[in-house]
Amino acid sequence: MSVISARRRSPLATTILLLGAAYCLLPVLWVLIASSKSSGELFSTFTLAPSTHLFDNLADLSGYRDGLYWRWMANTALYAGVGAAASTLISAMAGYALAKFDFPGKSTVFNVILAGVLVPGVLLAIPQYLLLAKVGMTNTYWAVLLPSFISPYGIYLARIFAAASVPTEILEASRIDGAGDWRTFFTVVLPMMRTGLVTVFLFQFVAVWNNFMLPYIMLGDDRLYPITVGLNGLLNQGANQPAMYTAVVTGALVSIVPLIAMFLTLQRYWQVDLAAGGVKA
Amino acid sequence: MSLITTAAPRTTATPAATARRRPARSAGTPYAFLAPAMILFAAFLAAPIVYAAYLSLRKVKVSGLGLGAKSRTEIWAGLDNYARSLSDPDFLPSVGRIGLYGLIVVPTMLGLALLFALLLDANRTRRSVGKFARISIFLPYAVPAVVGSLLWGFLYLPRVSPITDAFEAVGITAPELLSRDLTLWAVANIAVWGGTGFNMIVIYTALRAVPLSLYESARIDGASEVAIAWRIKIPIVTPSLIMTFVFSLIATLQVFAEPMTLRPLANTISTTWTPLMKVYRDAFTRNDLYAAAATSVIIALATFILSFGFLKLVGRRAFNQED
């Protein structure tokens, strides 16, 4: 290993990486500073000069229509948390079945799911809306939750993880020891797939948290909005009353804190190998 | 007990032989595990696609004055909606815009992602800088497109923008980033900002899987770092690049959140700025579900043809290299 450390370190490489980091951090730095400014200062003081009004802005944001903002945050946590948890379990079951069982129709099912990976989710939003409208489920929590339960990409990943991390001998042993299929799944298979399933969960959590078009179409009542649709609405109001912009900027800052915190704590799970399936198949 | 029974198959059994040892398992088990996924797949993926395809072939016939419940009936329309969609004066410009947008975003984003991944990989020993850069560049992935667009939107406003300040500091009149000529670039920048980090992690993960000894022997043979990157590393990450390309292509065709968020800040973005925005306008502003369905089907078909076509074209070459 000493050969590696003896390699010449290139200042050019370091500079390019730091420039990339600066570009990516610029908007985050800006929102940190801008949310400390009063609405008068936002458009009048030097952009990158911080001020002292962060707590006033937070109080104003909380006061907006009896804490509607915090309701949006709670809704987002609900949509993303429940949606990702359910979709992870459903993907794990399906991926396990596809990886570890032989049954008629297996390759058809898998090919259909693979095609599903390539279907742009956003395009489905309008027909999904029309179908849910027929059964009277639009403008409810279910309208956003149910479509997030199915993730073809999650199933595809779960199949790879099940094939890689669940040895067939262990399944045989579990059966010979008298455990039923479901007991084997919950007590033996799920724990073995844990690391992979965290990745599936994170993927789906971020996808739902970032989703805009589906809830934008499905929901009319702003008390059901997730944060993305809520902030979009606030920004639209800001076009008429610029004082709202302070709330928009502070709201944007608060909304990215939980995801960034989650990123930093769960970093080691973000080892994404999109092509792994292609190699294995 | 279990030790004895598993010891033999572990050394001798082929997968086929193990499968044959499974008669005790009920034949319905895999279907039970698959059932929730298949039901949801049918309800929220297959059914909407079929329904959209069906709606795209229908239209409303108004009889009499169009009053009363019975005067509006849905009838077969053939390909009328498709003809209407394709000849809509707003459709082709939105397709052209998104094509140009894709030509800017996809190569820039993947080029930067590859560059950063290679630099991070070459810098594997310099822990602190590499880690800081990796986390910083990946961070935008945690920022929803709506919030990212909102932040950049403010950064584009001349009165708030440090970009304007920077230009003025050196005595140049700052460009108007949300003017007619530059809006497309302004939106493209948001996509590049948001997507580079994720793709970088994908490529970086693939690079990390390569044993360092491979590079060491190349280096001993006298290969330069650039030659190693070009001859060894890039071929190794080609499958990852193909996947990121296909996913970026799919994402490009469905641009919606970014321009919708920028609209209040930029009057240069029309309601049909991207094809998907036109679908939204047709469905919810004009109440013309049939035109919206037809345009959706066109976009979905284009996505399929582009991604499958690309996979076939490049996939074959990528796999041939393995032989």
Coordinates of C-alpha atoms in Angstrom, one line a residue:
Chain A
M1 CA 0.0 0.0 0.0
S2 CA 3.0 2.3 0.5
V3 CA 3.3 2.6 -3.3
I4 CA -0.1 4.3 -3.4
S5 CA 0.7 7.0 -0.8
A6 CA 4.0 7.7 -2.6
R7 CA 2.0 8.6 -5.7
R8 CA 2.2 12.3 -6.6
R9 CA -0.8 14.3 -5.4
S10 CA -2.0 16.7 -8.1
P11 CA -2.9 20.2 -6.9
L12 CA -5.0 20.5 -10.1
A13 CA -7.2 17.5 -9.2
T14 CA -7.7 19.0 -5.7
T15 CA -8.6 22.4 -7.1
I16 CA -11.2 21.0 -9.5
L17 CA -12.8 18.9 -6.7
L18 CA -13.0 22.0 -4.5
L19 CA -14.5 24.1 -7.3
G20 CA -17.1 21.4 -7.8
A21 CA -17.8 21.4 -4.1
A22 CA -18.1 25.2 -4.1
Y23 CA -20.6 25.1 -7.0
C24 CA -22.7 22.6 -5.2
L25 CA -22.6 24.4 -1.9
L26 CA -23.4 27.9 -3.3
P27 CA -27.2 27.7 -3.1
V28 CA -27.1 26.0 0.3
L29 CA -24.8 28.7 1.6
W30 CA -27.0 31.4 0.1
V31 CA -30.2 30.0 1.7
L32 CA -28.4 29.9 5.1
I33 CA -27.5 33.5 4.8
A34 CA -30.7 34.7 3.2
S35 CA -32.9 33.2 5.8
S36 CA -31.2 35.4 8.4
K37 CA -32.4 38.5 6.7
S38 CA -35.6 40.5 7.3
S39 CA -37.8 40.9 4.3
G40 CA -36.5 44.5 3.8
E41 CA -32.9 43.3 3.8
L42 CA -33.5 40.4 1.4
F43 CA -33.4 42.5 -1.7
S44 CA -31.4 45.4 -0.4
T45 CA -28.2 44.2 1.4
F46 CA -25.2 42.5 -0.1
T47 CA -26.2 38.9 -0.9
L48 CA -23.6 37.1 1.1
A49 CA -23.8 39.3 4.2
P50 CA -25.6 37.6 7.0
S51 CA -28.1 39.4 9.3
T52 CA -29.7 38.6 12.6
H53 CA -33.4 37.8 11.9
L54 CA -33.3 34.0 11.6
F55 CA -35.4 33.4 14.7
D56 CA -37.9 36.1 13.8
N57 CA -38.2 34.5 10.4
L58 CA -38.7 31.1 11.9
A59 CA -41.4 32.5 14.2
D60 CA -43.1 34.1 11.3
L61 CA -43.0 30.9 9.3
S62 CA -44.5 29.0 12.3
G63 CA -47.2 31.6 12.6
Y64 CA -48.2 31.4 9.0
R65 CA -51.9 30.1 9.0
D66 CA -51.6 28.4 12.4
G67 CA -48.4 26.4 11.7
L68 CA -49.5 25.1 8.3
Y69 CA -45.8 24.9 7.3
W70 CA -45.1 22.3 10.1
R71 CA -48.1 20.3 8.9
W72 CA -46.5 20.2 5.5
M73 CA -43.3 18.9 7.0
A74 CA -45.3 16.3 9.0
N75 CA -47.2 15.3 5.9
T76 CA -43.9 14.9 4.0
A77 CA -42.5 12.7 6.8
L78 CA -45.6 10.6 6.7
Y79 CA -45.7 10.2 2.9
A80 CA -42.0 9.5 2.6
G81 CA -41.7 7.4 5.8
V82 CA -44.8 5.2 5.4
G83 CA -44.4 5.1 1.6
A84 CA -40.7 4.0 1.7
A85 CA -41.3 1.5 4.5
A86 CA -44.2 -0.2 2.7
S87 CA -42.5 -0.2 -0.6
T88 CA -39.3 -1.7 0.9
L89 CA -41.3 -4.6 2.5
I90 CA -43.2 -5.2 -0.7
S91 CA -40.0 -5.0 -2.8
A92 CA -38.2 -7.4 -0.4
M93 CA -41.0 -10.0 -0.7
A94 CA -41.1 -9.8 -4.4
G95 CA -37.3 -9.7 -4.9
Y96 CA -36.9 -12.7 -2.6
A97 CA -39.5 -14.7 -4.5
L98 CA -37.8 -13.8 -7.8
A99 CA -34.4 -14.6 -6.6
K100 CA -35.0 -17.8 -4.6
F101 CA -37.9 -19.7 -6.1
D102 CA -38.5 -21.4 -9.4
F103 CA -42.1 -21.1 -10.6
P104 CA -44.0 -20.9 -13.9
G105 CA -44.1 -17.3 -15.2
K106 CA -41.1 -16.2 -13.3
S107 CA -39.2 -14.7 -16.2
T108 CA -42.4 -13.0 -17.5
V109 CA -43.0 -11.3 -14.1
F110 CA -39.3 -10.2 -14.0
N111 CA -39.4 -8.8 -17.5
V112 CA -42.6 -6.9 -16.8
I113 CA -41.0 -5.4 -13.7
L114 CA -37.9 -4.5 -15.7
A115 CA -40.0 -2.7 -18.3
G116 CA -41.7 -0.9 -15.3
V117 CA -38.3 0.5 -14.3
L118 CA -38.2 2.4 -17.6
V119 CA -41.7 3.8 -17.3
P120 CA -41.3 7.5 -16.2
G121 CA -43.3 7.7 -13.0
V122 CA -44.3 11.3 -13.7
L123 CA -46.1 10.3 -16.8
L124 CA -48.3 8.0 -14.8
A125 CA -49.5 10.8 -12.5
I126 CA -52.3 12.0 -14.7
P127 CA -53.9 8.6 -15.5
Q128 CA -53.4 7.7 -11.9
Y129 CA -55.3 10.8 -11.0
L130 CA -58.1 9.9 -13.3
L131 CA -58.4 6.4 -12.0
L132 CA -58.3 7.5 -8.3
A133 CA -60.8 10.2 -9.1
K134 CA -63.2 7.4 -10.4
V135 CA -63.0 5.7 -7.0
G136 CA -63.2 9.0 -5.1
M137 CA -59.7 8.8 -3.5
T138 CA -58.2 11.9 -4.9
N139 CA -57.5 14.6 -2.3
T140 CA -56.8 12.1 0.4
Y141 CA -53.5 10.8 2.0
W142 CA -54.0 7.6 0.1
A143 CA -53.8 9.3 -3.3
V144 CA -50.1 10.1 -2.6
L145 CA -49.3 7.0 -0.4
L146 CA -50.7 4.1 -2.5
P147 CA -48.8 4.9 -5.8
S148 CA -45.5 5.2 -3.7
F149 CA -45.9 1.6 -2.4
I150 CA -44.9 0.1 -5.7
S151 CA -41.3 0.6 -7.0
P152 CA -40.2 -1.5 -9.9
Y153 CA -36.6 -0.3 -9.3
G154 CA -36.9 -1.3 -5.6
I155 CA -38.0 -4.9 -6.6
Y156 CA -35.1 -5.1 -9.1
L157 CA -32.6 -4.1 -6.4
A158 CA -34.2 -6.4 -3.8
R159 CA -33.8 -9.3 -6.3
I160 CA -30.1 -8.6 -6.6
F161 CA -29.7 -8.3 -2.9
A162 CA -31.6 -11.5 -2.1
A163 CA -29.6 -13.4 -4.7
A164 CA -26.3 -12.1 -3.3
S165 CA -27.0 -12.3 0.4
V166 CA -29.4 -15.2 1.1
P167 CA -27.7 -18.6 0.8
T168 CA -30.0 -21.4 -0.3
E169 CA -28.6 -23.7 2.4
I170 CA -29.8 -21.5 5.1
L171 CA -33.3 -21.6 3.7
E172 CA -33.2 -25.4 3.5
A173 CA -32.0 -25.5 7.1
S174 CA -34.7 -23.2 8.3
R175 CA -37.4 -25.4 6.6
I176 CA -35.9 -28.6 8.0
D177 CA -36.0 -26.9 11.4
G178 CA -39.8 -26.6 10.9
A179 CA -40.1 -22.9 10.1
G180 CA -42.9 -21.9 7.7
D181 CA -42.3 -19.8 4.6
W182 CA -43.4 -16.6 6.3
R183 CA -41.5 -17.2 9.5
T184 CA -38.4 -18.0 7.4
F185 CA -38.9 -14.7 5.5
F186 CA -39.3 -12.5 8.5
T187 CA -36.8 -14.1 10.9
V188 CA -34.1 -15.3 8.5
V189 CA -34.3 -13.6 5.1
L190 CA -35.2 -10.0 6.1
P191 CA -32.2 -9.7 8.6
M192 CA -29.8 -11.1 5.9
M193 CA -31.0 -8.5 3.4
R194 CA -30.9 -5.7 5.8
T195 CA -28.0 -3.6 4.3
G196 CA -29.5 -3.8 0.8
L197 CA -33.0 -3.0 2.1
V198 CA -31.7 0.2 3.7
T199 CA -30.6 1.3 0.3
V200 CA -34.0 0.5 -1.2
F201 CA -35.6 2.4 1.7
L202 CA -33.4 5.4 1.2
F203 CA -34.0 5.5 -2.6
Q204 CA -37.7 5.4 -2.2
F205 CA -37.7 7.8 0.8
V206 CA -35.8 10.5 -1.3
A207 CA -38.0 9.8 -4.3
V208 CA -41.2 10.4 -2.3
W209 CA -39.7 13.4 -0.4
N210 CA -38.7 15.0 -3.7
N211 CA -41.9 14.1 -5.5
F212 CA -43.8 17.1 -6.8
M213 CA -46.1 16.3 -9.7
L214 CA -48.1 13.5 -8.2
P215 CA -49.2 15.4 -5.0
Y216 CA -49.5 18.6 -7.0
I217 CA -52.1 16.9 -9.2
M218 CA -53.8 14.7 -6.5
L219 CA -54.3 17.2 -3.7
G220 CA -56.6 20.2 -3.6
D221 CA -56.7 20.7 0.2
D222 CA -53.5 22.5 1.3
R223 CA -53.6 20.8 4.7
L224 CA -52.6 17.6 2.9
Y225 CA -49.7 19.1 0.9
P226 CA -46.2 17.8 1.2
I227 CA -43.5 20.4 1.6
T228 CA -42.6 20.6 -2.1
V229 CA -46.2 21.5 -3.1
G230 CA -46.5 23.8 -0.1
L231 CA -43.4 25.8 -0.9
N232 CA -44.4 26.0 -4.6
G233 CA -47.7 27.6 -3.4
L234 CA -45.9 30.0 -1.1
L235 CA -43.6 31.1 -3.9
N236 CA -46.6 31.8 -6.1
Q237 CA -48.0 34.0 -3.4
G238 CA -44.7 35.8 -3.2
A239 CA -45.1 37.0 -6.7
N240 CA -47.9 39.2 -5.4
Q241 CA -46.7 40.0 -1.9
P242 CA -42.9 40.0 -1.9
A243 CA -42.9 40.0 1.9
M244 CA -43.8 36.3 1.6
Y245 CA -40.3 35.7 0.0
T246 CA -38.7 35.6 3.5
A247 CA -41.1 32.8 4.5
V248 CA -40.3 31.0 1.3
V249 CA -36.6 31.2 1.8
T250 CA -36.7 30.3 5.5
G251 CA -39.1 27.4 4.6
A252 CA -36.7 26.2 2.0
L253 CA -33.9 26.1 4.5
V254 CA -35.9 24.2 7.2
S255 CA -37.1 21.7 4.6
I256 CA -33.7 20.6 3.5
V257 CA -32.3 20.2 7.1
P258 CA -33.8 16.7 7.8
L259 CA -32.7 15.2 4.5
I260 CA -29.2 16.6 4.8
A261 CA -29.0 15.2 8.3
M262 CA -30.2 11.8 7.1
F263 CA -27.6 11.9 4.3
L264 CA -24.7 12.6 6.6
T265 CA -25.7 9.9 9.1
L266 CA -26.4 7.2 6.6
Q267 CA -23.5 8.0 4.2
R268 CA -22.1 4.5 4.1
Y269 CA -25.3 3.1 2.6
W270 CA -25.0 5.3 -0.4
Q271 CA -22.9 2.9 -2.5
V272 CA -24.9 2.8 -5.6
D273 CA -24.1 0.3 -8.2
L274 CA -26.8 0.7 -10.9
A275 CA -25.0 -1.7 -13.2
A276 CA -24.6 -4.5 -10.7
G277 CA -27.7 -6.2 -12.0
G278 CA -26.5 -6.0 -15.5
V279 CA -23.3 -7.8 -14.5
K280 CA -25.1 -10.5 -12.6
A281 CA -27.9 -11.2 -15.0
Chain B
M1 CA -29.5 -31.7 12.8
S2 CA -29.4 -28.9 10.3
L3 CA -25.6 -29.0 10.2
I4 CA -25.7 -32.6 9.0
T5 CA -28.3 -32.0 6.3
T6 CA -26.7 -28.9 4.9
A7 CA -23.1 -30.1 4.9
A8 CA -23.5 -32.4 1.9
P9 CA -25.3 -30.1 -0.5
R10 CA -22.9 -27.3 0.2
T11 CA -20.1 -29.1 -1.4
T12 CA -21.8 -31.2 -4.1
A13 CA -25.2 -29.8 -5.0
T14 CA -25.7 -27.7 -8.1
P15 CA -28.5 -25.1 -8.1
A16 CA -30.6 -27.5 -10.1
A17 CA -30.1 -30.3 -7.6
T18 CA -31.0 -28.0 -4.7
A19 CA -34.2 -26.9 -6.5
R20 CA -35.2 -30.5 -6.9
R21 CA -34.9 -30.9 -3.1
R22 CA -37.8 -28.5 -2.6
P23 CA -41.0 -30.6 -3.0
A24 CA -42.0 -29.8 0.6
R25 CA -42.6 -26.2 -0.2
S26 CA -46.1 -25.3 -1.4
A27 CA -46.3 -24.3 -5.0
G28 CA -48.2 -21.1 -4.2
T29 CA -45.6 -19.6 -1.9
P30 CA -43.7 -17.5 -4.5
Y31 CA -47.0 -16.2 -5.8
A32 CA -48.0 -15.2 -2.2
F33 CA -44.8 -13.3 -1.8
L34 CA -45.3 -11.6 -5.2
A35 CA -49.0 -10.8 -4.8
P36 CA -48.8 -7.4 -3.1
A37 CA -46.3 -6.2 -5.7
M38 CA -48.2 -7.5 -8.6
I39 CA -51.6 -6.1 -7.4
L40 CA -50.1 -2.7 -6.9
F41 CA -48.2 -2.9 -10.2
A42 CA -51.4 -3.7 -12.0
A43 CA -53.4 -0.9 -10.2
F44 CA -50.8 1.9 -10.3
L45 CA -48.6 1.1 -13.3
A46 CA -50.4 -1.2 -15.8
A47 CA -54.0 0.2 -15.4
P48 CA -53.0 3.8 -15.7
I49 CA -51.0 3.1 -18.9
V50 CA -53.9 1.1 -20.4
Y51 CA -56.4 3.8 -19.3
A52 CA -54.3 6.6 -20.8
A53 CA -54.0 4.6 -24.1
Y54 CA -57.7 4.1 -24.1
L55 CA -58.5 7.7 -23.4
S56 CA -56.1 8.8 -26.1
L57 CA -58.4 7.1 -28.6
R58 CA -61.7 8.6 -27.4
K59 CA -63.3 12.0 -27.6
V60 CA -66.4 13.8 -26.5
K61 CA -69.3 14.3 -28.9
V62 CA -71.5 17.2 -28.0
S63 CA -75.1 16.8 -29.3
G64 CA -77.6 19.7 -29.5
L65 CA -76.6 22.7 -27.5
G66 CA -74.3 20.7 -25.2
L67 CA -76.7 21.1 -22.2
G68 CA -78.1 18.4 -20.0
A69 CA -76.5 15.1 -18.9
K70 CA -77.1 13.2 -22.1
S71 CA -75.8 15.7 -24.5
R72 CA -72.1 14.9 -24.0
T73 CA -71.2 11.4 -24.9
E74 CA -67.7 9.8 -25.3
I75 CA -67.1 8.2 -28.7
W76 CA -64.3 6.5 -30.6
A77 CA -61.9 9.0 -32.0
G78 CA -59.3 6.9 -33.8
L79 CA -56.0 8.8 -34.0
D80 CA -57.6 12.2 -34.0
N81 CA -56.1 13.2 -30.6
Y82 CA -52.7 12.2 -31.8
A83 CA -53.0 14.3 -34.9
R84 CA -54.3 17.1 -32.8
S85 CA -51.4 16.7 -30.3
L86 CA -48.7 16.6 -33.0
S87 CA -50.1 19.6 -34.8
D88 CA -50.6 21.7 -31.7
P89 CA -48.5 24.8 -32.3
D90 CA -47.2 24.5 -28.7
F91 CA -46.1 20.9 -29.0
L92 CA -43.1 21.0 -31.4
P93 CA -41.5 24.0 -29.7
S94 CA -41.7 22.2 -26.3
V95 CA -40.1 19.1 -27.8
G96 CA -37.4 21.1 -29.5
R97 CA -36.7 22.9 -26.2
I98 CA -36.5 19.6 -24.3
G99 CA -34.2 18.2 -26.9
L100 CA -31.8 21.1 -26.6
Y101 CA -32.1 20.9 -22.8
G102 CA -31.2 17.2 -23.0
L103 CA -28.2 18.0 -25.2
I104 CA -27.0 20.5 -22.7
V105 CA -27.8 18.6 -19.5
V106 CA -27.0 14.9 -20.1
P107 CA -23.4 15.3 -21.5
T108 CA -22.5 18.1 -19.0
M109 CA -23.9 16.2 -16.0
L110 CA -22.4 12.8 -16.9
G111 CA -19.1 14.4 -18.0
L112 CA -18.7 16.2 -14.7
A113 CA -19.9 13.1 -12.7
L114 CA -17.2 11.0 -14.5
L115 CA -14.5 13.7 -14.0
F116 CA -15.3 14.1 -10.3
A117 CA -15.5 10.3 -9.8
L118 CA -12.1 9.8 -11.5
L119 CA -10.5 12.6 -9.5
L120 CA -11.9 11.2 -6.2
D121 CA -10.7 7.7 -7.2
A122 CA -7.2 9.0 -8.0
N123 CA -7.2 10.9 -4.7
R124 CA -8.2 7.9 -2.7
T125 CA -5.4 8.6 -0.2
R126 CA -6.1 12.3 0.3
R127 CA -8.9 11.6 2.8
S128 CA -10.0 15.0 4.0
V129 CA -10.3 16.9 0.7
G130 CA -11.8 13.9 -1.1
K131 CA -14.4 13.3 1.6
F132 CA -15.4 16.9 1.8
A133 CA -15.7 17.2 -2.0
R134 CA -17.6 13.9 -2.3
I135 CA -20.2 14.9 0.4
S136 CA -20.6 18.5 -1.0
I137 CA -21.1 17.4 -4.6
F138 CA -23.5 14.6 -3.5
L139 CA -25.5 17.0 -1.2
P140 CA -27.8 18.5 -3.9
Y141 CA -29.3 15.0 -4.4
A142 CA -30.9 15.6 -0.9
V143 CA -32.5 18.8 -2.1
P144 CA -35.9 18.4 -3.8
A145 CA -36.1 19.8 -7.3
V146 CA -38.7 22.3 -6.2
V147 CA -36.4 23.6 -3.4
G148 CA -33.3 23.6 -5.7
S149 CA -35.1 25.5 -8.3
L150 CA -36.4 28.0 -5.8
L151 CA -32.9 28.6 -4.4
W152 CA -31.4 29.0 -7.9
G153 CA -34.3 31.1 -8.9
F154 CA -33.4 33.7 -6.3
L155 CA -29.7 33.4 -7.3
Y156 CA -30.8 34.3 -10.8
L157 CA -32.7 37.4 -9.8
P158 CA -30.4 40.4 -10.5
R159 CA -31.3 42.1 -7.3
V160 CA -30.2 39.2 -5.0
S161 CA -27.7 37.4 -7.1
P162 CA -24.0 37.2 -6.1
I163 CA -23.5 36.3 -9.8
T164 CA -24.5 39.8 -10.7
D165 CA -22.2 41.2 -8.0
A166 CA -19.3 39.1 -9.3
F167 CA -19.8 40.4 -12.9
E168 CA -20.1 44.0 -11.7
A169 CA -17.0 43.7 -9.6
V170 CA -15.0 43.1 -12.7
G171 CA -16.9 45.8 -14.6
I172 CA -19.0 43.7 -16.9
T173 CA -22.7 44.1 -17.3
A174 CA -24.2 40.9 -15.8
P175 CA -26.3 38.7 -18.2
E176 CA -30.0 38.5 -17.4
L177 CA -30.2 34.8 -16.5
L178 CA -34.0 34.6 -16.8
S179 CA -34.2 36.4 -20.1
R180 CA -35.6 34.7 -23.2
D181 CA -32.1 33.6 -24.5
L182 CA -30.8 32.2 -21.2
T183 CA -33.8 30.6 -19.4
L184 CA -33.1 27.2 -20.9
W185 CA -29.5 27.4 -19.7
A186 CA -30.7 28.5 -16.3
V187 CA -33.0 25.5 -16.0
A188 CA -30.3 23.2 -17.3
N189 CA -27.9 24.4 -14.7
I190 CA -30.4 23.4 -11.9
A191 CA -30.6 19.9 -13.4
V192 CA -26.8 19.6 -13.7
W193 CA -26.4 20.9 -10.1
G194 CA -29.0 18.4 -8.8
G195 CA -27.9 15.3 -10.7
T196 CA -24.1 15.4 -10.9
G197 CA -23.5 14.2 -7.4
F198 CA -25.8 11.1 -7.7
N199 CA -24.2 10.0 -10.9
M200 CA -20.8 10.7 -9.5
I201 CA -21.5 8.3 -6.6
V202 CA -22.7 5.6 -9.0
I203 CA -19.5 5.8 -11.1
Y204 CA -17.3 6.2 -8.1
T205 CA -18.8 3.0 -6.5
A206 CA -18.0 1.1 -9.7
L207 CA -14.4 2.4 -9.6
R208 CA -14.0 1.4 -6.0
A209 CA -14.7 -2.2 -6.9
V210 CA -11.5 -2.4 -8.9
P211 CA -8.5 -3.7 -7.0
L212 CA -5.7 -1.1 -6.6
S213 CA -3.1 -3.7 -7.7
L214 CA -4.5 -3.6 -11.2
Y215 CA -3.5 0.1 -11.4
E216 CA -0.2 -0.6 -9.7
S217 CA 0.9 -3.0 -12.4
A218 CA -0.1 -0.6 -15.1
R219 CA 1.9 2.1 -13.4
I220 CA 4.9 -0.2 -13.2
D221 CA 4.5 -0.8 -16.9
G222 CA 4.9 3.0 -17.3
A223 CA 1.3 4.0 -17.9
S224 CA 0.5 7.6 -17.0
E225 CA -2.5 8.5 -14.7
V226 CA -4.4 9.8 -17.7
A227 CA -3.7 6.7 -19.7
I228 CA -4.9 4.5 -16.8
A229 CA -8.1 6.5 -16.6
W230 CA -8.7 6.3 -20.3
R231 CA -7.6 2.7 -20.9
I232 CA -8.6 0.9 -17.7
K233 CA -11.0 3.0 -15.6
I234 CA -13.4 4.3 -18.2
P235 CA -13.9 0.9 -19.8
I236 CA -14.6 -0.6 -16.4
V237 CA -17.3 2.0 -15.6
T238 CA -18.9 1.8 -19.0
P239 CA -21.9 -0.3 -17.8
S240 CA -22.5 2.3 -15.1
L241 CA -22.3 5.1 -17.6
I242 CA -24.8 3.4 -19.8
M243 CA -27.3 3.0 -16.9
T244 CA -26.8 6.6 -15.7
F245 CA -27.3 7.7 -19.3
V246 CA -30.6 5.9 -19.7
F247 CA -31.9 7.2 -16.3
S248 CA -30.8 10.7 -17.3
L249 CA -32.6 10.4 -20.6
I250 CA -35.8 9.3 -18.8
A251 CA -35.5 12.2 -16.3
T252 CA -34.9 14.7 -19.2
L253 CA -38.2 13.8 -20.9
Q254 CA -40.2 14.5 -17.7
V255 CA -38.9 17.9 -16.7
F256 CA -41.7 19.5 -14.8
A257 CA -40.9 20.6 -11.2
E258 CA -38.0 22.9 -12.1
P259 CA -39.8 25.1 -14.7
M260 CA -43.0 25.1 -12.8
T261 CA -41.2 26.4 -9.7
L262 CA -39.3 29.1 -11.7
R263 CA -42.5 30.3 -13.4
P264 CA -43.4 32.9 -10.7
L265 CA -39.9 34.3 -11.0
A266 CA -39.5 34.2 -14.8
N267 CA -42.1 35.4 -17.2
T268 CA -40.1 33.7 -20.0
I269 CA -41.5 30.3 -19.0
S270 CA -44.8 29.5 -20.8
T271 CA -47.4 27.0 -19.6
T272 CA -46.3 24.7 -22.3
W273 CA -42.5 25.1 -21.8
T274 CA -41.9 21.4 -21.6
P275 CA -44.0 18.5 -23.1
L276 CA -45.1 17.4 -19.6
M277 CA -46.2 21.0 -18.8
K278 CA -48.4 20.9 -21.9
V279 CA -49.9 17.6 -20.7
Y280 CA -50.7 19.3 -17.4
R281 CA -52.2 22.3 -19.1
D282 CA -54.4 20.2 -21.4
A283 CA -55.6 18.0 -18.6
F284 CA -56.3 20.5 -15.9
T285 CA -56.5 24.0 -17.5
R286 CA -58.3 23.1 -20.7
N287 CA -60.0 20.0 -19.3
D288 CA -59.0 18.2 -22.5
L289 CA -58.1 14.8 -21.0
Y290 CA -58.0 13.2 -24.4
A291 CA -55.3 15.4 -25.8
A292 CA -53.4 15.1 -22.5
A293 CA -53.6 11.3 -22.8
A294 CA -52.4 11.3 -26.4
T295 CA -49.4 13.5 -25.6
S296 CA -48.6 11.3 -22.6
V297 CA -48.6 8.2 -24.7
I298 CA -46.3 9.9 -27.3
I299 CA -43.9 10.9 -24.6
A300 CA -43.9 7.4 -23.0
L301 CA -43.3 5.8 -26.4
A302 CA -40.5 8.2 -27.1
T303 CA -38.9 7.3 -23.8
F304 CA -39.2 3.6 -24.4
I305 CA -37.8 3.9 -27.9
L306 CA -34.9 6.1 -26.8
S307 CA -33.9 4.1 -23.8
F308 CA -34.3 0.6 -25.4
G309 CA -32.7 1.8 -28.6
F310 CA -29.7 3.1 -26.7
L311 CA -29.4 0.0 -24.6
K312 CA -29.4 -2.2 -27.7
L313 CA -27.0 0.1 -29.5
V314 CA -24.4 0.5 -26.8
G315 CA -25.3 -2.5 -24.6
R316 CA -24.2 -4.9 -27.3
R317 CA -20.8 -3.2 -27.7
A318 CA -20.3 -3.1 -23.9
F319 CA -21.0 -6.8 -23.6
N320 CA -18.8 -7.7 -26.5
Q321 CA -15.8 -6.2 -24.7
E322 CA -16.2 -8.9 -22.0
D323 CA -15.5 -11.7 -24.5

